[in-house]
Short mmCIF file of C-alpha atoms in Angstrom, two decimals:
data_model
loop_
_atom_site.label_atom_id
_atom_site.label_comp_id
_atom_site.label_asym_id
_atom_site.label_seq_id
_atom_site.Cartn_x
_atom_site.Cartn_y
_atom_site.Cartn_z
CA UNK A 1 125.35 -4.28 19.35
CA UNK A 2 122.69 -1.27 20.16
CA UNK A 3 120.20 -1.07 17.34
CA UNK A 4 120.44 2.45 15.67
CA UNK A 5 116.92 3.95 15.74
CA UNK A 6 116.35 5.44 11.63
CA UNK A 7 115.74 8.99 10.91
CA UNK A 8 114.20 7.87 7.96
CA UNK A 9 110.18 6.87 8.32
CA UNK A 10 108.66 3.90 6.38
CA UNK A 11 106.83 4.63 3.41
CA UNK A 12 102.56 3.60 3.53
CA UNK A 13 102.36 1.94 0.25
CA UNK A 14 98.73 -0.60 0.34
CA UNK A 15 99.90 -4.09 -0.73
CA UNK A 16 97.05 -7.00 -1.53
CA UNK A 17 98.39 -10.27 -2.33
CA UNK A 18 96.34 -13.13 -3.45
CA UNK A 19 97.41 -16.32 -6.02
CA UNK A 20 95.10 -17.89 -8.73
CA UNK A 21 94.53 -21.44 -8.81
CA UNK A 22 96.64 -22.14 -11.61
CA UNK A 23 99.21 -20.50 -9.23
CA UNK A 24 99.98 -17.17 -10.56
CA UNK A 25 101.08 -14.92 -7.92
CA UNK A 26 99.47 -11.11 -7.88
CA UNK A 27 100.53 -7.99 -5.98
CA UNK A 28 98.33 -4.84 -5.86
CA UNK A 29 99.13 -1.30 -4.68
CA UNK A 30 96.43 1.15 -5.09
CA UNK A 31 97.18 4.86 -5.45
CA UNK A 32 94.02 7.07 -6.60
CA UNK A 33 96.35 10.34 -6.59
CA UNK A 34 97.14 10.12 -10.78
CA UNK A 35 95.20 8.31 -13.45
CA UNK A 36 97.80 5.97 -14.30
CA UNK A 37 98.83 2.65 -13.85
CA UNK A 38 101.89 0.15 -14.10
CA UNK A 39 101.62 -3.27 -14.81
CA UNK A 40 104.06 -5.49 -14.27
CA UNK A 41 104.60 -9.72 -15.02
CA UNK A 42 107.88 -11.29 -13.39
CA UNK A 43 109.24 -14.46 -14.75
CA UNK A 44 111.06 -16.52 -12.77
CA UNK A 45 114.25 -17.01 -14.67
CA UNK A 46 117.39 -15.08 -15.86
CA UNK A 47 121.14 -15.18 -17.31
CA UNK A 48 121.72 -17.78 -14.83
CA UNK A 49 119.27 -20.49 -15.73
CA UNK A 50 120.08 -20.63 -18.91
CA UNK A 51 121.82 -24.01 -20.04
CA UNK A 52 124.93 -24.71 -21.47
CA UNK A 53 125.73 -23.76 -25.21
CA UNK A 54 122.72 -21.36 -24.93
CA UNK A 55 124.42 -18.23 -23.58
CA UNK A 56 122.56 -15.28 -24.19
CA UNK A 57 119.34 -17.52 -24.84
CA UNK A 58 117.47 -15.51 -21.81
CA UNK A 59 117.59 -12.12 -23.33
CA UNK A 60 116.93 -13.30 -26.74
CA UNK A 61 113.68 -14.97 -25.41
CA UNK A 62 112.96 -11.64 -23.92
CA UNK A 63 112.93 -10.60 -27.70
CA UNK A 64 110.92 -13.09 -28.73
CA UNK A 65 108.03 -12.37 -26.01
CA UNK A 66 107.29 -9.09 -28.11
CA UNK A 67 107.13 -10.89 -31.79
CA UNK A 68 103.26 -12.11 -31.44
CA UNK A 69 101.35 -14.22 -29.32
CA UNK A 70 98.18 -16.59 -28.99
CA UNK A 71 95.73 -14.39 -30.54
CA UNK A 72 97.92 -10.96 -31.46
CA UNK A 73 100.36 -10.69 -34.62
CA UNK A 74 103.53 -9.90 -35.03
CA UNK A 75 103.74 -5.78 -33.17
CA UNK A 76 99.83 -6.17 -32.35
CA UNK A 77 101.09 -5.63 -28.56
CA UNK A 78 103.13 -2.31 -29.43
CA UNK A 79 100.28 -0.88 -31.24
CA UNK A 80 97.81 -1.51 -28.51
CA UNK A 81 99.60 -0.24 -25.77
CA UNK A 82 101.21 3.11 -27.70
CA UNK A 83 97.98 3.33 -29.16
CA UNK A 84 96.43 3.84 -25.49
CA UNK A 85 99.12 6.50 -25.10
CA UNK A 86 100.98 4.04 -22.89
CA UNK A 87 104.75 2.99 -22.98
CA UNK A 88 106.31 -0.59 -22.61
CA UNK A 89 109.47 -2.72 -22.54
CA UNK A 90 111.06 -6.14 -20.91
CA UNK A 91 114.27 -6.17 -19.21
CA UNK A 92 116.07 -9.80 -18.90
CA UNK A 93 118.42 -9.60 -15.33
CA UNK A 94 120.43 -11.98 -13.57
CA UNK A 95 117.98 -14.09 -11.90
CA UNK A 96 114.65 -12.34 -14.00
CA UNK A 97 113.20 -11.34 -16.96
CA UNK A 98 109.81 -8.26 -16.86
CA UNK A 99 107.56 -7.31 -18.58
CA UNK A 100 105.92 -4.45 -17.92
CA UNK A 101 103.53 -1.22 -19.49
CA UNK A 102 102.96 2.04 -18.09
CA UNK A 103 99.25 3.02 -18.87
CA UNK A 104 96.49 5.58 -18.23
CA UNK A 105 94.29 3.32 -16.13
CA UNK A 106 90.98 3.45 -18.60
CA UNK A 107 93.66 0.68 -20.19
CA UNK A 108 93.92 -1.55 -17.32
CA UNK A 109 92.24 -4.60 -18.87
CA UNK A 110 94.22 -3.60 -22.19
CA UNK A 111 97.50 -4.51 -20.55
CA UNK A 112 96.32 -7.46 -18.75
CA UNK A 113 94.87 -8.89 -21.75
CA UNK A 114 98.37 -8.41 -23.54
CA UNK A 115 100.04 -9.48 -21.03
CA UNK A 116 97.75 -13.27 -20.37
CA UNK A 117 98.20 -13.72 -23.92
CA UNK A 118 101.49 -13.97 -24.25
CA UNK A 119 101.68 -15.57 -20.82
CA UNK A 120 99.34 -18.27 -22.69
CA UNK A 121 102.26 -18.40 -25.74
CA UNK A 122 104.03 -16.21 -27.83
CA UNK A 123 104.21 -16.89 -31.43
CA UNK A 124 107.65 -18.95 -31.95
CA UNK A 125 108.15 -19.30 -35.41
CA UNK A 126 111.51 -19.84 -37.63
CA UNK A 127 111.32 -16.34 -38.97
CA UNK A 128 110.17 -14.73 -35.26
CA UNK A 129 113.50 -16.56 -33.86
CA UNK A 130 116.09 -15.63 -36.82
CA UNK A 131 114.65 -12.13 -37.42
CA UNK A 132 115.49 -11.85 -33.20
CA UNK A 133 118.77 -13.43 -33.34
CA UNK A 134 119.67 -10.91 -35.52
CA UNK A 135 118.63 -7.98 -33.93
CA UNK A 136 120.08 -9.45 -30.90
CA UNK A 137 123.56 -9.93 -32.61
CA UNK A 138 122.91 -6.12 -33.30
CA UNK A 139 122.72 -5.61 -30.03
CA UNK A 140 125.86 -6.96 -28.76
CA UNK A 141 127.40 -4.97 -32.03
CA UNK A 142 126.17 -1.84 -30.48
CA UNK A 143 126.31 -2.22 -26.87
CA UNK A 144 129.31 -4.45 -26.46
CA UNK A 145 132.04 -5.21 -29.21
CA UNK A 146 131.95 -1.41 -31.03
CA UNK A 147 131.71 0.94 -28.19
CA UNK A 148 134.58 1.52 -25.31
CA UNK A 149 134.26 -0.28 -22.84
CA UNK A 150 131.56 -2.11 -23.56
CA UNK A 151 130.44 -5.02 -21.31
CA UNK A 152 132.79 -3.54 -18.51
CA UNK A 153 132.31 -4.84 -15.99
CA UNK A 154 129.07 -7.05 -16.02
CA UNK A 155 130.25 -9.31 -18.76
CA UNK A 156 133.97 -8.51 -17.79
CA UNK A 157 134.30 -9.41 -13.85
CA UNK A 158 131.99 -12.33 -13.83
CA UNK A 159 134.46 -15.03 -14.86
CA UNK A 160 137.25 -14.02 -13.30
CA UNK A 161 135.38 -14.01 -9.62
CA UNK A 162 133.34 -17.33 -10.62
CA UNK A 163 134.27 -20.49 -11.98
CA UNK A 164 130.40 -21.64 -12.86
CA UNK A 165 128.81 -21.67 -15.90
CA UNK A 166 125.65 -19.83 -14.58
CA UNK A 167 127.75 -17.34 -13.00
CA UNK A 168 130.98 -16.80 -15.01
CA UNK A 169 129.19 -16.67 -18.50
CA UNK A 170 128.17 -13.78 -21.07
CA UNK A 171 125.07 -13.37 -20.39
CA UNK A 172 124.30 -11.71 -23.98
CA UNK A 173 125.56 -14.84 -25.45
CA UNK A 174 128.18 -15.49 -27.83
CA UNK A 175 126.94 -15.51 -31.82
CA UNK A 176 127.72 -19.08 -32.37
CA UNK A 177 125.60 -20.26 -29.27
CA UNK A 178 122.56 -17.64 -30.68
CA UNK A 179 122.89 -18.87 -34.34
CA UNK A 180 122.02 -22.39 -33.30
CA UNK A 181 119.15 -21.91 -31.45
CA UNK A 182 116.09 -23.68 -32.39
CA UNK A 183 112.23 -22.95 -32.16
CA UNK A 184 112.56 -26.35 -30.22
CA UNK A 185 115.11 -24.87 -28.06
CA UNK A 186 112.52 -21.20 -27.72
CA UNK A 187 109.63 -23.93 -26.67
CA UNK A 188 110.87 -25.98 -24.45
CA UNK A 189 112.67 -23.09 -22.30
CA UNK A 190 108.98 -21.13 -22.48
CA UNK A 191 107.69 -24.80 -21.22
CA UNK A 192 110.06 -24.80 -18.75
CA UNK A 193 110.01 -21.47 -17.46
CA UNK A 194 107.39 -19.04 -18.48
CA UNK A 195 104.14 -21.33 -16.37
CA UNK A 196 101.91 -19.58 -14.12
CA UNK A 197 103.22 -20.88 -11.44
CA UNK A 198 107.01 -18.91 -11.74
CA UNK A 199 105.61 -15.80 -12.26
CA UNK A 200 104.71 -13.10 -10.63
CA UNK A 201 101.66 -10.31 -11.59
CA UNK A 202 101.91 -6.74 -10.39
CA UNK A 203 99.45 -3.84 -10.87
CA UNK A 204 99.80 -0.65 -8.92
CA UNK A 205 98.34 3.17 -9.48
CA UNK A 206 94.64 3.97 -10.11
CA UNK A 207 92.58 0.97 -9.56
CA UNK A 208 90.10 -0.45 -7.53
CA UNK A 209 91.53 -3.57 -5.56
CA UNK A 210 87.72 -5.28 -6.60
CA UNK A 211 87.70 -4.36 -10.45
CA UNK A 212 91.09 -5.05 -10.73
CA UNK A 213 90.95 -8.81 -9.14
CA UNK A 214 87.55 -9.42 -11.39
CA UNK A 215 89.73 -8.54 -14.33
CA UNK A 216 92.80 -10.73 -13.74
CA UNK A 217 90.91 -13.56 -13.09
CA UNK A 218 89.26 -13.04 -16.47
CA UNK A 219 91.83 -12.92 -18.26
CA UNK A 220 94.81 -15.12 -16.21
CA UNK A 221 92.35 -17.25 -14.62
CA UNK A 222 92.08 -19.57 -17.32
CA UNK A 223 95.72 -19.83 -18.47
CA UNK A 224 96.90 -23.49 -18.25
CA UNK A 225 98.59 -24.26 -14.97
CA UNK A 226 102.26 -25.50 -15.12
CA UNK A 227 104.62 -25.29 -11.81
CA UNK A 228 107.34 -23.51 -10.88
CA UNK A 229 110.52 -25.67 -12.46
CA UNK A 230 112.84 -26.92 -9.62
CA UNK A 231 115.56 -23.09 -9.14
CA UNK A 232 119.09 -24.72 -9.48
CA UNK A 233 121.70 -23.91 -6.47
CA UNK A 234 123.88 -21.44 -8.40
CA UNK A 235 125.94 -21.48 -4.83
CA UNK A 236 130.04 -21.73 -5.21
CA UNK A 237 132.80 -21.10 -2.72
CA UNK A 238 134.03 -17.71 -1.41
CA UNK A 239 137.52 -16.48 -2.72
CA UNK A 240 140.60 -17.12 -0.54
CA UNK A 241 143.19 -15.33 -2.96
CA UNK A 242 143.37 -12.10 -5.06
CA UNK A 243 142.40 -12.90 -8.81
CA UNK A 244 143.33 -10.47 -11.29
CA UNK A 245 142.64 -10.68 -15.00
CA UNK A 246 143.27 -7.46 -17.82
CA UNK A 247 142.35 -7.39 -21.49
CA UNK A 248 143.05 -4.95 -24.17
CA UNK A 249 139.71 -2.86 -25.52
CA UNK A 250 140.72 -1.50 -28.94
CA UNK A 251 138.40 1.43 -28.29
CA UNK A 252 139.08 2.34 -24.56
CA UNK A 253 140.98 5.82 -24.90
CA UNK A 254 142.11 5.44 -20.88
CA UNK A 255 142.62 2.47 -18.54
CA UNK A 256 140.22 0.97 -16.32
CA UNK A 257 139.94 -1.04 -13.20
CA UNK A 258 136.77 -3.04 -11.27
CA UNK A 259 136.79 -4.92 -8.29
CA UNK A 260 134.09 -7.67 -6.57
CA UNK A 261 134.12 -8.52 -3.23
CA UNK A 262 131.23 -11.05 -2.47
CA UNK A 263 128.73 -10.06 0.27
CA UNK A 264 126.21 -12.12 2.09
CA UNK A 265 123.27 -13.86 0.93
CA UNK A 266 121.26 -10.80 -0.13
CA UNK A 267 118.04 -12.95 0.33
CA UNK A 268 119.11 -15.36 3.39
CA UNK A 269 121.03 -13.42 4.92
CA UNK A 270 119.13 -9.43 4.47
CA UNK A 271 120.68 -8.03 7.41
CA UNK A 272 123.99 -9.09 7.12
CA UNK A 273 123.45 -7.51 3.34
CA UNK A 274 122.68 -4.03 3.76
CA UNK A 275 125.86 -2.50 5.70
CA UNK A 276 127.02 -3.33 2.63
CA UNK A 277 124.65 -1.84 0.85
CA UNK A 278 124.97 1.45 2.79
CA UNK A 279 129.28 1.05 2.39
CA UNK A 280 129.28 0.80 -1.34
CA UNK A 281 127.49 4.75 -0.89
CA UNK A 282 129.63 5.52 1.96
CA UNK A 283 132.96 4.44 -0.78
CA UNK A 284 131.62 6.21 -3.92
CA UNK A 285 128.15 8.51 -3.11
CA UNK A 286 129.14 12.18 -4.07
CA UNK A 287 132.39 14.40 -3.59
CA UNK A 288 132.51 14.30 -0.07
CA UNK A 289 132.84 10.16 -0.43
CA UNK A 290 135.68 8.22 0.86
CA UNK A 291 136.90 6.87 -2.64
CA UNK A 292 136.21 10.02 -4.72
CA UNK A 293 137.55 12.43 -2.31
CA UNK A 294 140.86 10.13 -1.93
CA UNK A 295 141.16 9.24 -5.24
CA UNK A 296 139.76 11.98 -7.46
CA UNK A 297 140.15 14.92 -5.82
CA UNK A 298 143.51 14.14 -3.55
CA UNK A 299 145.80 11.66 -5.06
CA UNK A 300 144.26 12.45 -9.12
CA UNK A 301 144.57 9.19 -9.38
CA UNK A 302 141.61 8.09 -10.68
CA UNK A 303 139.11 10.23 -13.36
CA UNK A 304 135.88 8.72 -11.82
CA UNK A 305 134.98 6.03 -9.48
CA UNK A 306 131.90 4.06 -8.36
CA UNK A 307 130.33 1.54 -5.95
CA UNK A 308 127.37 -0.54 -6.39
CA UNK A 309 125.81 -3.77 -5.26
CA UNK A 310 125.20 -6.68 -8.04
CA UNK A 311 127.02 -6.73 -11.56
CA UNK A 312 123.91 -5.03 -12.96
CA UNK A 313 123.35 -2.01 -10.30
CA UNK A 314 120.19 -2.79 -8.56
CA UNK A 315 120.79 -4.26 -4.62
CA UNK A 316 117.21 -5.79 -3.90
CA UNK A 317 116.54 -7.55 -7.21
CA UNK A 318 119.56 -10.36 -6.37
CA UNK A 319 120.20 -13.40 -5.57
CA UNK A 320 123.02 -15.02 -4.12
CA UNK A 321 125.84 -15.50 -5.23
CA UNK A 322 126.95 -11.31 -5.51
CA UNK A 323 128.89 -8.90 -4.98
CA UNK A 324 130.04 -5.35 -4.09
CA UNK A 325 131.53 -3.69 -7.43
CA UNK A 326 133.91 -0.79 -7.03
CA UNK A 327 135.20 0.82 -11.26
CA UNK A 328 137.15 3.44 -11.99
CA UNK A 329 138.65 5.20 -14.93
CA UNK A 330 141.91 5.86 -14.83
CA UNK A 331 144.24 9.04 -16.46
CA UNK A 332 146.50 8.36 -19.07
CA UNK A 333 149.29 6.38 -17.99
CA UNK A 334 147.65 5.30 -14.52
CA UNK A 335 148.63 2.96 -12.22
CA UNK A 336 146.07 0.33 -11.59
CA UNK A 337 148.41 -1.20 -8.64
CA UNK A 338 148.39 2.11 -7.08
CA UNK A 339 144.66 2.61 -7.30
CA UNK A 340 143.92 -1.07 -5.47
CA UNK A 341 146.47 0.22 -2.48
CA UNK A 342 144.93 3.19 -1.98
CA UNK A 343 141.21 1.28 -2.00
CA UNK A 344 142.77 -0.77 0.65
CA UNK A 345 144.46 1.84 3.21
CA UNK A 346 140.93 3.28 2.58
CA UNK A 347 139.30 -0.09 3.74
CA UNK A 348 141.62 -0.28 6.57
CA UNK A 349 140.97 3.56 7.97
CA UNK A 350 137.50 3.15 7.82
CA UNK A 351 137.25 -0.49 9.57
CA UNK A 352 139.82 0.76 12.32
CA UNK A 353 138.43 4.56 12.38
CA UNK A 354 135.10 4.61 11.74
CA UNK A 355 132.62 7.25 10.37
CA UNK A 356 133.37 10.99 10.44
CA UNK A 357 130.26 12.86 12.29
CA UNK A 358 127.47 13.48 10.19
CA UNK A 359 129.02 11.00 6.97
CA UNK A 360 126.68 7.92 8.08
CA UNK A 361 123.45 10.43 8.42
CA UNK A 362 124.34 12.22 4.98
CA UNK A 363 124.56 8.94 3.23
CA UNK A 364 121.56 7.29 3.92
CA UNK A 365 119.50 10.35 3.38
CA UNK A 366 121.03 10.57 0.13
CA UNK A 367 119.96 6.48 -0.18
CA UNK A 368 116.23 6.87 0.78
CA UNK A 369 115.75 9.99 -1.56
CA UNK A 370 116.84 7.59 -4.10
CA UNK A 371 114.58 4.80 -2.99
CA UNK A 372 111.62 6.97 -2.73
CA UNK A 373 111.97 8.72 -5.98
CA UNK A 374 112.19 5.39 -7.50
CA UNK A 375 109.18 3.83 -6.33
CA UNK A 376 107.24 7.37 -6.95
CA UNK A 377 106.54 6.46 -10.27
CA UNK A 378 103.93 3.84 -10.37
CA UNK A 379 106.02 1.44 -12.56
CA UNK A 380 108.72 1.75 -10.56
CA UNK A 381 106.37 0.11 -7.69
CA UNK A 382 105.02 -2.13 -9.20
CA UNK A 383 108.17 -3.67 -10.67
CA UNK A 384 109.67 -3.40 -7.16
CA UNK A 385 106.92 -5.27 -5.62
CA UNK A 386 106.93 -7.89 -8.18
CA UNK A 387 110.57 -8.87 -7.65
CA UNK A 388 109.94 -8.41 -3.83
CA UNK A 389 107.22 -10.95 -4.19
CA UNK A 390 108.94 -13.45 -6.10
CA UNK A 391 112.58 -13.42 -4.39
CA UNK A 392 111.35 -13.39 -1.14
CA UNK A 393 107.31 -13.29 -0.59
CA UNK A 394 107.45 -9.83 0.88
CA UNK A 395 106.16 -7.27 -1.74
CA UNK A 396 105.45 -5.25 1.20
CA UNK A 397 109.33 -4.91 2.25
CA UNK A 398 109.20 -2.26 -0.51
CA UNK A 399 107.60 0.28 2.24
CA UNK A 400 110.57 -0.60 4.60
CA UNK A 401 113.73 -0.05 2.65
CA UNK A 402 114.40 3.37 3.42
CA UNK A 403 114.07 2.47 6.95
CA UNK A 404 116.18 -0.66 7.31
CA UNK A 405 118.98 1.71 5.34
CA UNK A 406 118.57 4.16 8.56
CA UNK A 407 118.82 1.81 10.84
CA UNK A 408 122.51 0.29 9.42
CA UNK A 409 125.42 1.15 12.33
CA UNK A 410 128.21 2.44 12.04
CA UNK A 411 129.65 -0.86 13.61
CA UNK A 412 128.50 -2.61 11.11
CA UNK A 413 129.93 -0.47 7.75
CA UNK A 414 133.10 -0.76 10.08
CA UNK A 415 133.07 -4.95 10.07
CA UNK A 416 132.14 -5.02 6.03
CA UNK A 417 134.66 -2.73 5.06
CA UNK A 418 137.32 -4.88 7.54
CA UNK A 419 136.06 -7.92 5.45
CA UNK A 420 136.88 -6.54 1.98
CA UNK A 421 140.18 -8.19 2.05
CA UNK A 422 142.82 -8.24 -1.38
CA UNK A 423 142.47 -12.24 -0.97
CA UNK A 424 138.78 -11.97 -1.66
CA UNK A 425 138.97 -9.57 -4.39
CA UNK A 426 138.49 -10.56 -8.06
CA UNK A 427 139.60 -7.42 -10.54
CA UNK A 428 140.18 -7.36 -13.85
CA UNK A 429 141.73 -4.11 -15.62
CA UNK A 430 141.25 -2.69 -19.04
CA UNK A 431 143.91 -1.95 -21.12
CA UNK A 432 143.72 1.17 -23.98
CA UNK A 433 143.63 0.71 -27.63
CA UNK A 434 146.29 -1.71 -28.88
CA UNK A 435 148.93 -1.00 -25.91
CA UNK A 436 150.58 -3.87 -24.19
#
């Protein structure tokens, strides 16, 4: 198959890479052009390493990172870093949980003094973990159980396409599973997962590559080595028929439909990935799409459709097992079975007809102008490069992404779309309000 040259260049961004001795990873991008910085720490561990009768115990450690730590009090952290003018936050994902601070860079050694301490231990007391587990509860009030469609589809799809624990469960945990938790249970998983050595350290804006390594090993150098635990296989077998599950949402004014298709190996397999990558835009990116000009604008059948890779939206910060996701909202009264035909003739044209001129050209423009405006911001780098780092030991790869996009074939969208079969697909349908 002739290798399509990209229109698309590759981005410059400096990358220095060096690991302490207690085995702490570190990534640095300089960029003198603002007087900011974004600091970064990646853990090693997610939704999916967390055991059995624990669901939801990632995300509420996440919570529990920000109560206190060695030698800071209960909010200490938020008050140093807003009181710097900076902003902050953790995110817990599939297969990791950040940490991370946007700062002006006269706080540098601010946020890498937070951010060893913790790293050191966070304060995990009875009333740190039951205040959290409550606010967590809160949480799944909120984002899941009152609002429309809430947990549709990451917490939906996952166990009907898998049948393992790591991969089929709620991730935000049910409330029995977070009401027994122990401090035990909140020290042994830090133990277990937050060492030096399954993390990874990312600084990128304003700094001096010199300063900036003096001042992590100050502060990280001395933080008690502990390796990497052993990453389970999460691995399970392909599909070979159509699953299809539906449940009613009490809230949902209008039906609703997602679909999975698993992909290859986004880590083991990278270039079989991204044609997929590239389809799910090709499907769902913008009026003139396959899927929203089909289904929204011709047939009506649909209100609103999307594509993405991964249950939680991000392509490049996933391991294997995954998939490609296509939702839609539906009108009142709309036929789910007819939507899934129509996203298979589409399948079918495009796999036996290929591209229309210009479509393959608009699309990945459109994909590297999302890229680059991501990774503008120096957070957004600096996160990128940490997850880079730890999936796959090539922050770097951050600076080819648009370019790798360009280079996808039309060839190739045409053999992943021919491989979205109905026996591989897992959906599972929301039904309105209290209607059968």
């Amino acid at each position: 198959m002739a290798a399509r040259r990209s229109r698309i260049p590759a981005t410059k961004y400096p990358v220095e890479r060096f690991t302490l001795d207690n085995g702490l990873r570190v990534v640095l991008t300089p960029d003198r052009s603002a007087p900011v910085i974004g600091v970064a720490v990646v853990y090693d561990v997610g939704i999916r390493s967390e055991p059995e009768g624990r669901t939801g115990f990632a995300h509420l450690f996440e919570h529990l990172m920000f109560q206190g730590s060695e030698n800071l009090e209960k909010l200490a952290h938020f008050r140093h870093v807003q009181g710097a003018g900076g902003t902050f936050n953790g995110s817990t994902h599939l297969d990791y949980t950040d940490y991370f601070e946007t700062l002006p860079s006269n706080a540098l050694e601010r946020a890498l003094f937070l951010e060893a301490d913790r790293m050191r231990g966070p304060r995990l007391t009875e009333e740190n973990l039951r205040n959290q587990v409550d606010v967590v509860k809160e949480e799944i009030r909120v984002n899941v159980l009152n609002r429309p469609y809430g947990g549709f589809p990451w917490l939906t799809l996952p166990p009907v396409m898998f049948d393992t624990f790591p991969n089929a469960h709620d991730g935000y945990g049910s409330f029995v599973d977070l009401e027994s938790a122990t401090v035990a249970d909140a020290a042994d998983f830090f133990t277990r997962y937050y060492a030096c050595g399954n993390a990874v350290l990312a600084v990128s804006g304003d700094l001096d590559v010199a300063e900036a390594t003096r001042l992590i090993e100050t502060h990280f150098g001395d933080v008690p080595a502990r390796p990497a635990p052993r990453r389970p296989d999460f691995a399970e077998p392909d599909l070979t028929a159509e699953r299809r599950e539906s449940y009613t949402d009490r809230l949902a004014p209008l039906p609703a439909v997602a679909s999975g298709w698993r992909v290859p190996d986004p880590v083991g397999d990278f270039a079989g990935y991204l044609p997929y990558v590239v389809l799910a835009e090709v499907l769902t990116d913008g009026d003139a799409s396959r899927l929203v000009e089909r289904l929204v604008l011709r047939d009506r059948t649909v209100s609103s459709v999307g594509g993405y890779l991964g249950f939680m939206g991000d392509p490049f910060d996933v391991r294997d097992p995954t998939a490609l996701l296509l939702q839609a909202h539906l009108p009142p009264g709309g036929s789910t079975d007819k939507v899934l035909r129509a996203v298979d003739e589409e399948l079918d044209r495009l796999a036996a007809d290929g591209l229309a001129p210009g479509e393959l050209d608009r699309t990945q423009a459109r994909m590297a102008t999302h890229l680059l405006r991501d990774t503008d911001a120096v957070l957004g780098r600096a996160l990128s490069m940490a997850v880079l780092e730890q999936q796959r030991g090539e922050p770097g790869l951050l600076n080819d992404l648009p370019r790798l996009i360009g280079e996808v074939t039309e060839d190739q969208i045409r053999t992943a779309a021919a491989a979205l079969r109905p026996e591989r697909r897992a959906s599972v349908e929301v039904v309105p309000g209290g209607s059968k």
